[in-house]
Amino acid sequence: MGFGKMNYAAMQAPLLLWQQMARMAWESQMVIALRTAGMMGLLRQDAAEPQRMVVEKADAASEALHAALRAAGRGERADRVMAAALRPYRKRTRANVRRLSGKD
């Protein structure tokens, strides 16, 4: 298969996946900074935040594994399997940035 016959969506898929991963990485750094500031007493933070931080990681990992297995079981392309696995983490980082920064 030559380059001219390649599907445009298939060419764009890795870029979209990279964009989602980059956004999640940025949001993760924001969450780390906000939680660190909260633990240092620089920002107001719920007393249960450290426990929430641990529990949500286990929940996200479980959801990501199941989503990836479902996508792979349907025969999806590798980028779609990765995107499915990324979705639970991305959902949590986005929600955490909003909640911790007071933008709810």
PDB file of N, CA and C in Angstrom:
ATOM      1  N   MET A   1       0.846  -1.172   0.000  1.00  0.00           N
ATOM      2  CA  MET A   1       0.000   0.000   0.000  1.00  0.00           C
ATOM      3  C   MET A   1       0.893   1.236   0.000  1.00  0.00           C
ATOM      4  N   GLY A   2       0.716   2.067  -0.976  1.00  0.00           N
ATOM      5  CA  GLY A   2       1.497   3.285  -1.087  1.00  0.00           C
ATOM      6  C   GLY A   2       0.947   4.387  -0.205  1.00  0.00           C
ATOM      7  N   PHE A   3       1.702   5.431  -0.059  1.00  0.00           N
ATOM      8  CA  PHE A   3       1.294   6.548   0.791  1.00  0.00           C
ATOM      9  C   PHE A   3       0.046   7.227   0.246  1.00  0.00           C
ATOM     10  N   GLY A   4      -0.094   7.296  -1.079  1.00  0.00           N
ATOM     11  CA  GLY A   4      -1.244   7.951  -1.690  1.00  0.00           C
ATOM     12  C   GLY A   4      -2.552   7.241  -1.423  1.00  0.00           C
ATOM     13  N   LYS A   5      -2.513   5.963  -1.095  1.00  0.00           N
ATOM     14  CA  LYS A   5      -3.722   5.190  -0.864  1.00  0.00           C
ATOM     15  C   LYS A   5      -4.105   5.105   0.612  1.00  0.00           C
ATOM     16  N   MET A   6      -3.346   5.737   1.473  1.00  0.00           N
ATOM     17  CA  MET A   6      -3.590   5.657   2.904  1.00  0.00           C
ATOM     18  C   MET A   6      -4.808   6.482   3.290  1.00  0.00           C
ATOM     19  N   ASN A   7      -5.595   5.967   4.176  1.00  0.00           N
ATOM     20  CA  ASN A   7      -6.787   6.626   4.680  1.00  0.00           C
ATOM     21  C   ASN A   7      -6.376   7.857   5.501  1.00  0.00           C
ATOM     22  N   TYR A   8      -7.026   9.000   5.250  1.00  0.00           N
ATOM     23  CA  TYR A   8      -6.697  10.241   5.966  1.00  0.00           C
ATOM     24  C   TYR A   8      -6.913  10.089   7.467  1.00  0.00           C
ATOM     25  N   ALA A   9      -8.011   9.436   7.861  1.00  0.00           N
ATOM     26  CA  ALA A   9      -8.298   9.254   9.294  1.00  0.00           C
ATOM     27  C   ALA A   9      -7.205   8.414   9.958  1.00  0.00           C
ATOM     28  N   ALA A  10      -6.707   7.409   9.234  1.00  0.00           N
ATOM     29  CA  ALA A  10      -5.647   6.562   9.783  1.00  0.00           C
ATOM     30  C   ALA A  10      -4.347   7.356   9.946  1.00  0.00           C
ATOM     31  N   MET A  11      -4.113   8.307   9.059  1.00  0.00           N
ATOM     32  CA  MET A  11      -2.917   9.147   9.171  1.00  0.00           C
ATOM     33  C   MET A  11      -3.042  10.127  10.336  1.00  0.00           C
ATOM     34  N   GLN A  12      -4.246  10.601  10.567  1.00  0.00           N
ATOM     35  CA  GLN A  12      -4.478  11.608  11.601  1.00  0.00           C
ATOM     36  C   GLN A  12      -4.566  10.995  13.004  1.00  0.00           C
ATOM     37  N   ALA A  13      -4.916   9.730  13.092  1.00  0.00           N
ATOM     38  CA  ALA A  13      -5.149   9.072  14.386  1.00  0.00           C
ATOM     39  C   ALA A  13      -3.969   9.181  15.352  1.00  0.00           C
ATOM     40  N   PRO A  14      -2.732   8.904  14.922  1.00  0.00           N
ATOM     41  CA  PRO A  14      -1.620   9.028  15.880  1.00  0.00           C
ATOM     42  C   PRO A  14      -1.439  10.460  16.396  1.00  0.00           C
ATOM     43  N   LEU A  15      -1.708  11.434  15.556  1.00  0.00           N
ATOM     44  CA  LEU A  15      -1.587  12.827  15.997  1.00  0.00           C
ATOM     45  C   LEU A  15      -2.646  13.172  17.036  1.00  0.00           C
ATOM     46  N   LEU A  16      -3.859  12.680  16.836  1.00  0.00           N
ATOM     47  CA  LEU A  16      -4.918  12.933  17.807  1.00  0.00           C
ATOM     48  C   LEU A  16      -4.616  12.248  19.133  1.00  0.00           C
ATOM     49  N   LEU A  17      -4.087  11.042  19.064  1.00  0.00           N
ATOM     50  CA  LEU A  17      -3.714  10.327  20.280  1.00  0.00           C
ATOM     51  C   LEU A  17      -2.598  11.070  21.012  1.00  0.00           C
ATOM     52  N   TRP A  18      -1.614  11.545  20.270  1.00  0.00           N
ATOM     53  CA  TRP A  18      -0.530  12.318  20.880  1.00  0.00           C
ATOM     54  C   TRP A  18      -1.078  13.577  21.540  1.00  0.00           C
ATOM     55  N   GLN A  19      -2.015  14.240  20.879  1.00  0.00           N
ATOM     56  CA  GLN A  19      -2.612  15.457  21.429  1.00  0.00           C
ATOM     57  C   GLN A  19      -3.328  15.155  22.751  1.00  0.00           C
ATOM     58  N   GLN A  20      -4.074  14.053  22.799  1.00  0.00           N
ATOM     59  CA  GLN A  20      -4.765  13.676  24.034  1.00  0.00           C
ATOM     60  C   GLN A  20      -3.764  13.364  25.140  1.00  0.00           C
ATOM     61  N   MET A  21      -2.696  12.680  24.795  1.00  0.00           N
ATOM     62  CA  MET A  21      -1.684  12.332  25.794  1.00  0.00           C
ATOM     63  C   MET A  21      -0.974  13.578  26.305  1.00  0.00           C
ATOM     64  N   ALA A  22      -0.671  14.509  25.419  1.00  0.00           N
ATOM     65  CA  ALA A  22      -0.004  15.748  25.823  1.00  0.00           C
ATOM     66  C   ALA A  22      -0.904  16.568  26.741  1.00  0.00           C
ATOM     67  N   ARG A  23      -2.183  16.633  26.417  1.00  0.00           N
ATOM     68  CA  ARG A  23      -3.130  17.380  27.249  1.00  0.00           C
ATOM     69  C   ARG A  23      -3.235  16.748  28.638  1.00  0.00           C
ATOM     70  N   MET A  24      -3.309  15.417  28.669  1.00  0.00           N
ATOM     71  CA  MET A  24      -3.398  14.727  29.946  1.00  0.00           C
ATOM     72  C   MET A  24      -2.118  14.935  30.772  1.00  0.00           C
ATOM     73  N   ALA A  25      -0.962  14.939  30.111  1.00  0.00           N
ATOM     74  CA  ALA A  25       0.301  15.163  30.820  1.00  0.00           C
ATOM     75  C   ALA A  25       0.326  16.553  31.442  1.00  0.00           C
ATOM     76  N   TRP A  26      -0.143  17.556  30.690  1.00  0.00           N
ATOM     77  CA  TRP A  26      -0.196  18.921  31.218  1.00  0.00           C
ATOM     78  C   TRP A  26      -1.141  18.988  32.406  1.00  0.00           C
ATOM     79  N   GLU A  27      -2.330  18.382  32.271  1.00  0.00           N
ATOM     80  CA  GLU A  27      -3.290  18.401  33.365  1.00  0.00           C
ATOM     81  C   GLU A  27      -2.760  17.643  34.583  1.00  0.00           C
ATOM     82  N   SER A  28      -2.053  16.562  34.347  1.00  0.00           N
ATOM     83  CA  SER A  28      -1.472  15.795  35.460  1.00  0.00           C
ATOM     84  C   SER A  28      -0.484  16.647  36.247  1.00  0.00           C
ATOM     85  N   GLN A  29       0.324  17.409  35.552  1.00  0.00           N
ATOM     86  CA  GLN A  29       1.275  18.282  36.235  1.00  0.00           C
ATOM     87  C   GLN A  29       0.557  19.356  37.040  1.00  0.00           C
ATOM     88  N   MET A  30      -0.549  19.857  36.506  1.00  0.00           N
ATOM     89  CA  MET A  30      -1.347  20.842  37.247  1.00  0.00           C
ATOM     90  C   MET A  30      -1.921  20.217  38.515  1.00  0.00           C
ATOM     91  N   VAL A  31      -2.435  18.994  38.404  1.00  0.00           N
ATOM     92  CA  VAL A  31      -3.002  18.306  39.572  1.00  0.00           C
ATOM     93  C   VAL A  31      -1.923  18.077  40.618  1.00  0.00           C
ATOM     94  N   ILE A  32      -0.744  17.645  40.200  1.00  0.00           N
ATOM     95  CA  ILE A  32       0.359  17.431  41.134  1.00  0.00           C
ATOM     96  C   ILE A  32       0.720  18.741  41.845  1.00  0.00           C
ATOM     97  N   ALA A  33       0.810  19.812  41.095  1.00  0.00           N
ATOM     98  CA  ALA A  33       1.152  21.110  41.687  1.00  0.00           C
ATOM     99  C   ALA A  33       0.074  21.566  42.666  1.00  0.00           C
ATOM    100  N   LEU A  34      -1.189  21.430  42.286  1.00  0.00           N
ATOM    101  CA  LEU A  34      -2.272  21.870  43.164  1.00  0.00           C
ATOM    102  C   LEU A  34      -2.359  21.014  44.423  1.00  0.00           C
ATOM    103  N   ARG A  35      -2.178  19.710  44.270  1.00  0.00           N
ATOM    104  CA  ARG A  35      -2.223  18.838  45.449  1.00  0.00           C
ATOM    105  C   ARG A  35      -1.030  19.087  46.364  1.00  0.00           C
ATOM    106  N   THR A  36       0.125  19.316  45.789  1.00  0.00           N
ATOM    107  CA  THR A  36       1.308  19.619  46.597  1.00  0.00           C
ATOM    108  C   THR A  36       1.107  20.916  47.373  1.00  0.00           C
ATOM    109  N   ALA A  37       0.582  21.926  46.703  1.00  0.00           N
ATOM    110  CA  ALA A  37       0.310  23.199  47.377  1.00  0.00           C
ATOM    111  C   ALA A  37      -0.707  23.004  48.490  1.00  0.00           C
ATOM    112  N   GLY A  38      -1.697  22.147  48.263  1.00  0.00           N
ATOM    113  CA  GLY A  38      -2.691  21.866  49.299  1.00  0.00           C
ATOM    114  C   GLY A  38      -2.081  21.160  50.490  1.00  0.00           C
ATOM    115  N   MET A  39      -1.196  20.205  50.230  1.00  0.00           N
ATOM    116  CA  MET A  39      -0.555  19.473  51.328  1.00  0.00           C
ATOM    117  C   MET A  39       0.402  20.361  52.112  1.00  0.00           C
ATOM    118  N   MET A  40       0.936  21.388  51.456  1.00  0.00           N
ATOM    119  CA  MET A  40       1.839  22.318  52.141  1.00  0.00           C
ATOM    120  C   MET A  40       1.056  23.403  52.882  1.00  0.00           C
ATOM    121  N   GLY A  41      -0.253  23.418  52.700  1.00  0.00           N
ATOM    122  CA  GLY A  41      -1.075  24.420  53.368  1.00  0.00           C
ATOM    123  C   GLY A  41      -1.182  25.728  52.623  1.00  0.00           C
ATOM    124  N   LEU A  42      -0.720  25.764  51.397  1.00  0.00           N
ATOM    125  CA  LEU A  42      -0.784  26.996  50.607  1.00  0.00           C
ATOM    126  C   LEU A  42      -2.157  27.192  49.964  1.00  0.00           C
ATOM    127  N   LEU A  43      -2.872  26.093  49.743  1.00  0.00           N
ATOM    128  CA  LEU A  43      -4.227  26.137  49.195  1.00  0.00           C
ATOM    129  C   LEU A  43      -5.143  25.341  50.107  1.00  0.00           C
ATOM    130  N   ARG A  44      -6.413  25.729  50.137  1.00  0.00           N
ATOM    131  CA  ARG A  44      -7.378  24.950  50.912  1.00  0.00           C
ATOM    132  C   ARG A  44      -7.638  23.650  50.176  1.00  0.00           C
ATOM    133  N   GLN A  45      -7.665  22.587  50.952  1.00  0.00           N
ATOM    134  CA  GLN A  45      -7.833  21.267  50.353  1.00  0.00           C
ATOM    135  C   GLN A  45      -8.623  20.398  51.316  1.00  0.00           C
ATOM    136  N   ASP A  46      -9.477  19.556  50.790  1.00  0.00           N
ATOM    137  CA  ASP A  46     -10.251  18.626  51.598  1.00  0.00           C
ATOM    138  C   ASP A  46      -9.295  17.667  52.308  1.00  0.00           C
ATOM    139  N   ALA A  47      -9.617  17.320  53.541  1.00  0.00           N
ATOM    140  CA  ALA A  47      -8.749  16.433  54.323  1.00  0.00           C
ATOM    141  C   ALA A  47      -8.640  15.034  53.708  1.00  0.00           C
ATOM    142  N   ALA A  48      -9.624  14.642  52.919  1.00  0.00           N
ATOM    143  CA  ALA A  48      -9.623  13.308  52.306  1.00  0.00           C
ATOM    144  C   ALA A  48      -8.881  13.277  50.971  1.00  0.00           C
ATOM    145  N   GLU A  49      -8.290  14.377  50.569  1.00  0.00           N
ATOM    146  CA  GLU A  49      -7.628  14.439  49.253  1.00  0.00           C
ATOM    147  C   GLU A  49      -6.509  13.410  49.084  1.00  0.00           C
ATOM    148  N   PRO A  50      -5.630  13.198  50.066  1.00  0.00           N
ATOM    149  CA  PRO A  50      -4.588  12.178  49.870  1.00  0.00           C
ATOM    150  C   PRO A  50      -5.162  10.773  49.644  1.00  0.00           C
ATOM    151  N   GLN A  51      -6.211  10.428  50.383  1.00  0.00           N
ATOM    152  CA  GLN A  51      -6.840   9.123  50.184  1.00  0.00           C
ATOM    153  C   GLN A  51      -7.513   9.054  48.819  1.00  0.00           C
ATOM    154  N   ARG A  52      -8.195  10.108  48.441  1.00  0.00           N
ATOM    155  CA  ARG A  52      -8.854  10.168  47.134  1.00  0.00           C
ATOM    156  C   ARG A  52      -7.842   9.985  46.009  1.00  0.00           C
ATOM    157  N   MET A  53      -6.675  10.578  46.191  1.00  0.00           N
ATOM    158  CA  MET A  53      -5.600  10.512  45.197  1.00  0.00           C
ATOM    159  C   MET A  53      -5.195   9.056  44.943  1.00  0.00           C
ATOM    160  N   VAL A  54      -5.096   8.266  45.982  1.00  0.00           N
ATOM    161  CA  VAL A  54      -4.680   6.869  45.850  1.00  0.00           C
ATOM    162  C   VAL A  54      -5.800   6.015  45.254  1.00  0.00           C
ATOM    163  N   VAL A  55      -7.004   6.187  45.766  1.00  0.00           N
ATOM    164  CA  VAL A  55      -8.136   5.366  45.333  1.00  0.00           C
ATOM    165  C   VAL A  55      -8.455   5.606  43.864  1.00  0.00           C
ATOM    166  N   GLU A  56      -8.410   6.853  43.428  1.00  0.00           N
ATOM    167  CA  GLU A  56      -8.772   7.132  42.030  1.00  0.00           C
ATOM    168  C   GLU A  56      -7.784   6.521  41.038  1.00  0.00           C
ATOM    169  N   LYS A  57      -6.537   6.373  41.442  1.00  0.00           N
ATOM    170  CA  LYS A  57      -5.554   5.751  40.550  1.00  0.00           C
ATOM    171  C   LYS A  57      -5.876   4.281  40.320  1.00  0.00           C
ATOM    172  N   ALA A  58      -6.256   3.583  41.384  1.00  0.00           N
ATOM    173  CA  ALA A  58      -6.626   2.175  41.245  1.00  0.00           C
ATOM    174  C   ALA A  58      -7.888   2.026  40.399  1.00  0.00           C
ATOM    175  N   ASP A  59      -8.860   2.895  40.623  1.00  0.00           N
ATOM    176  CA  ASP A  59     -10.092   2.851  39.834  1.00  0.00           C
ATOM    177  C   ASP A  59      -9.820   3.131  38.363  1.00  0.00           C
ATOM    178  N   ALA A  60      -8.998   4.137  38.092  1.00  0.00           N
ATOM    179  CA  ALA A  60      -8.676   4.486  36.704  1.00  0.00           C
ATOM    180  C   ALA A  60      -7.919   3.361  36.016  1.00  0.00           C
ATOM    181  N   ALA A  61      -7.001   2.723  36.722  1.00  0.00           N
ATOM    182  CA  ALA A  61      -6.237   1.620  36.134  1.00  0.00           C
ATOM    183  C   ALA A  61      -7.154   0.463  35.770  1.00  0.00           C
ATOM    184  N   SER A  62      -8.083   0.147  36.646  1.00  0.00           N
ATOM    185  CA  SER A  62      -9.033  -0.929  36.378  1.00  0.00           C
ATOM    186  C   SER A  62      -9.919  -0.597  35.177  1.00  0.00           C
ATOM    187  N   GLU A  63     -10.449   0.617  35.149  1.00  0.00           N
ATOM    188  CA  GLU A  63     -11.289   1.039  34.028  1.00  0.00           C
ATOM    189  C   GLU A  63     -10.505   1.049  32.722  1.00  0.00           C
ATOM    190  N   ALA A  64      -9.263   1.505  32.775  1.00  0.00           N
ATOM    191  CA  ALA A  64      -8.431   1.567  31.561  1.00  0.00           C
ATOM    192  C   ALA A  64      -8.161   0.171  31.017  1.00  0.00           C
ATOM    193  N   LEU A  65      -7.863  -0.764  31.904  1.00  0.00           N
ATOM    194  CA  LEU A  65      -7.615  -2.134  31.473  1.00  0.00           C
ATOM    195  C   LEU A  65      -8.850  -2.721  30.815  1.00  0.00           C
ATOM    196  N   HIS A  66     -10.003  -2.552  31.439  1.00  0.00           N
ATOM    197  CA  HIS A  66     -11.232  -3.085  30.865  1.00  0.00           C
ATOM    198  C   HIS A  66     -11.565  -2.425  29.524  1.00  0.00           C
ATOM    199  N   ALA A  67     -11.383  -1.127  29.434  1.00  0.00           N
ATOM    200  CA  ALA A  67     -11.674  -0.426  28.177  1.00  0.00           C
ATOM    201  C   ALA A  67     -10.749  -0.900  27.061  1.00  0.00           C
ATOM    202  N   ALA A  68      -9.472  -1.079  27.378  1.00  0.00           N
ATOM    203  CA  ALA A  68      -8.518  -1.551  26.365  1.00  0.00           C
ATOM    204  C   ALA A  68      -8.855  -2.976  25.924  1.00  0.00           C
ATOM    205  N   LEU A  69      -9.203  -3.823  26.871  1.00  0.00           N
ATOM    206  CA  LEU A  69      -9.558  -5.201  26.523  1.00  0.00           C
ATOM    207  C   LEU A  69     -10.826  -5.256  25.673  1.00  0.00           C
ATOM    208  N   ARG A  70     -11.814  -4.427  26.001  1.00  0.00           N
ATOM    209  CA  ARG A  70     -13.031  -4.389  25.186  1.00  0.00           C
ATOM    210  C   ARG A  70     -12.729  -3.923  23.763  1.00  0.00           C
ATOM    211  N   ALA A  71     -11.926  -2.872  23.641  1.00  0.00           N
ATOM    212  CA  ALA A  71     -11.587  -2.350  22.314  1.00  0.00           C
ATOM    213  C   ALA A  71     -10.785  -3.374  21.519  1.00  0.00           C
ATOM    214  N   ALA A  72      -9.832  -4.013  22.162  1.00  0.00           N
ATOM    215  CA  ALA A  72      -9.031  -5.032  21.475  1.00  0.00           C
ATOM    216  C   ALA A  72      -9.902  -6.227  21.085  1.00  0.00           C
ATOM    217  N   GLY A  73     -10.828  -6.582  21.948  1.00  0.00           N
ATOM    218  CA  GLY A  73     -11.733  -7.695  21.660  1.00  0.00           C
ATOM    219  C   GLY A  73     -12.640  -7.425  20.477  1.00  0.00           C
ATOM    220  N   ARG A  74     -12.930  -6.147  20.237  1.00  0.00           N
ATOM    221  CA  ARG A  74     -13.734  -5.770  19.065  1.00  0.00           C
ATOM    222  C   ARG A  74     -12.893  -5.700  17.797  1.00  0.00           C
ATOM    223  N   GLY A  75     -11.570  -5.870  17.961  1.00  0.00           N
ATOM    224  CA  GLY A  75     -10.692  -5.815  16.796  1.00  0.00           C
ATOM    225  C   GLY A  75     -10.318  -4.409  16.369  1.00  0.00           C
ATOM    226  N   GLU A  76     -10.379  -3.466  17.283  1.00  0.00           N
ATOM    227  CA  GLU A  76     -10.031  -2.069  16.967  1.00  0.00           C
ATOM    228  C   GLU A  76      -8.543  -1.953  16.637  1.00  0.00           C
ATOM    229  N   ARG A  77      -8.206  -0.879  15.922  1.00  0.00           N
ATOM    230  CA  ARG A  77      -6.796  -0.581  15.637  1.00  0.00           C
ATOM    231  C   ARG A  77      -6.079  -0.244  16.939  1.00  0.00           C
ATOM    232  N   ALA A  78      -4.761  -0.339  16.921  1.00  0.00           N
ATOM    233  CA  ALA A  78      -3.954  -0.106  18.120  1.00  0.00           C
ATOM    234  C   ALA A  78      -4.162   1.292  18.689  1.00  0.00           C
ATOM    235  N   ASP A  79      -4.273   2.314  17.837  1.00  0.00           N
ATOM    236  CA  ASP A  79      -4.466   3.672  18.349  1.00  0.00           C
ATOM    237  C   ASP A  79      -5.804   3.812  19.055  1.00  0.00           C
ATOM    238  N   ARG A  80      -6.823   3.094  18.601  1.00  0.00           N
ATOM    239  CA  ARG A  80      -8.129   3.153  19.266  1.00  0.00           C
ATOM    240  C   ARG A  80      -8.115   2.393  20.590  1.00  0.00           C
ATOM    241  N   VAL A  81      -7.354   1.319  20.647  1.00  0.00           N
ATOM    242  CA  VAL A  81      -7.206   0.596  21.915  1.00  0.00           C
ATOM    243  C   VAL A  81      -6.505   1.507  22.928  1.00  0.00           C
ATOM    244  N   MET A  82      -5.464   2.188  22.483  1.00  0.00           N
ATOM    245  CA  MET A  82      -4.744   3.107  23.378  1.00  0.00           C
ATOM    246  C   MET A  82      -5.633   4.272  23.808  1.00  0.00           C
ATOM    247  N   ALA A  83      -6.410   4.802  22.879  1.00  0.00           N
ATOM    248  CA  ALA A  83      -7.313   5.904  23.214  1.00  0.00           C
ATOM    249  C   ALA A  83      -8.356   5.456  24.226  1.00  0.00           C
ATOM    250  N   ALA A  84      -8.865   4.240  24.080  1.00  0.00           N
ATOM    251  CA  ALA A  84      -9.843   3.709  25.035  1.00  0.00           C
ATOM    252  C   ALA A  84      -9.215   3.571  26.423  1.00  0.00           C
ATOM    253  N   ALA A  85      -7.975   3.120  26.473  1.00  0.00           N
ATOM    254  CA  ALA A  85      -7.280   2.974  27.751  1.00  0.00           C
ATOM    255  C   ALA A  85      -6.969   4.337  28.377  1.00  0.00           C
ATOM    256  N   LEU A  86      -6.756   5.324  27.562  1.00  0.00           N
ATOM    257  CA  LEU A  86      -6.420   6.664  28.041  1.00  0.00           C
ATOM    258  C   LEU A  86      -7.633   7.402  28.604  1.00  0.00           C
ATOM    259  N   ARG A  87      -8.815   7.116  28.072  1.00  0.00           N
ATOM    260  CA  ARG A  87     -10.023   7.858  28.434  1.00  0.00           C
ATOM    261  C   ARG A  87     -10.293   7.929  29.944  1.00  0.00           C
ATOM    262  N   PRO A  88     -10.224   6.824  30.705  1.00  0.00           N
ATOM    263  CA  PRO A  88     -10.487   6.939  32.156  1.00  0.00           C
ATOM    264  C   PRO A  88      -9.495   7.848  32.881  1.00  0.00           C
ATOM    265  N   TYR A  89      -8.244   7.814  32.482  1.00  0.00           N
ATOM    266  CA  TYR A  89      -7.240   8.693  33.097  1.00  0.00           C
ATOM    267  C   TYR A  89      -7.507  10.148  32.738  1.00  0.00           C
ATOM    268  N   ARG A  90      -7.796  10.371  31.472  1.00  0.00           N
ATOM    269  CA  ARG A  90      -8.047  11.734  30.978  1.00  0.00           C
ATOM    270  C   ARG A  90      -9.262  12.333  31.679  1.00  0.00           C
ATOM    271  N   LYS A  91     -10.301  11.520  31.864  1.00  0.00           N
ATOM    272  CA  LYS A  91     -11.511  11.994  32.537  1.00  0.00           C
ATOM    273  C   LYS A  91     -11.175  12.464  33.954  1.00  0.00           C
ATOM    274  N   ARG A  92     -10.348  11.716  34.636  1.00  0.00           N
ATOM    275  CA  ARG A  92     -10.006  12.063  36.015  1.00  0.00           C
ATOM    276  C   ARG A  92      -9.076  13.271  36.100  1.00  0.00           C
ATOM    277  N   THR A  93      -8.096  13.353  35.225  1.00  0.00           N
ATOM    278  CA  THR A  93      -7.201  14.518  35.291  1.00  0.00           C
ATOM    279  C   THR A  93      -7.974  15.796  34.998  1.00  0.00           C
ATOM    280  N   ARG A  94      -8.860  15.749  34.015  1.00  0.00           N
ATOM    281  CA  ARG A  94      -9.672  16.929  33.670  1.00  0.00           C
ATOM    282  C   ARG A  94     -10.539  17.335  34.862  1.00  0.00           C
ATOM    283  N   ALA A  95     -11.198  16.358  35.489  1.00  0.00           N
ATOM    284  CA  ALA A  95     -12.059  16.648  36.640  1.00  0.00           C
ATOM    285  C   ALA A  95     -11.249  17.163  37.825  1.00  0.00           C
ATOM    286  N   ASN A  96     -10.076  16.604  38.042  1.00  0.00           N
ATOM    287  CA  ASN A  96      -9.235  17.035  39.162  1.00  0.00           C
ATOM    288  C   ASN A  96      -8.746  18.463  38.987  1.00  0.00           C
ATOM    289  N   VAL A  97      -8.364  18.830  37.784  1.00  0.00           N
ATOM    290  CA  VAL A  97      -7.920  20.214  37.550  1.00  0.00           C
ATOM    291  C   VAL A  97      -9.060  21.165  37.846  1.00  0.00           C
ATOM    292  N   ARG A  98     -10.233  20.849  37.352  1.00  0.00           N
ATOM    293  CA  ARG A  98     -11.396  21.722  37.611  1.00  0.00           C
ATOM    294  C   ARG A  98     -11.684  21.825  39.108  1.00  0.00           C
ATOM    295  N   ARG A  99     -11.737  20.684  39.773  1.00  0.00           N
ATOM    296  CA  ARG A  99     -12.100  20.659  41.191  1.00  0.00           C
ATOM    297  C   ARG A  99     -11.039  21.349  42.055  1.00  0.00           C
ATOM    298  N   LEU A 100      -9.767  21.023  41.836  1.00  0.00           N
ATOM    299  CA  LEU A 100      -8.708  21.564  42.687  1.00  0.00           C
ATOM    300  C   LEU A 100      -8.427  23.041  42.422  1.00  0.00           C
ATOM    301  N   SER A 101      -8.692  23.491  41.212  1.00  0.00           N
ATOM    302  CA  SER A 101      -8.444  24.910  40.900  1.00  0.00           C
ATOM    303  C   SER A 101      -9.662  25.773  41.200  1.00  0.00           C
ATOM    304  N   GLY A 102     -10.754  25.145  41.634  1.00  0.00           N
ATOM    305  CA  GLY A 102     -11.957  25.908  41.974  1.00  0.00           C
ATOM    306  C   GLY A 102     -12.760  26.327  40.763  1.00  0.00           C
ATOM    307  N   LYS A 103     -12.573  25.650  39.641  1.00  0.00           N
ATOM    308  CA  LYS A 103     -13.308  26.018  38.418  1.00  0.00           C
ATOM    309  C   LYS A 103     -14.518  25.132  38.185  1.00  0.00           C
ATOM    310  N   ASP A 104     -15.035  24.537  39.254  1.00  0.00           N
ATOM    311  CA  ASP A 104     -16.248  23.692  39.139  1.00  0.00           C
ATOM    312  C   ASP A 104     -17.453  24.494  38.822  1.00  0.00           C
TER     313      ASP A 104
END
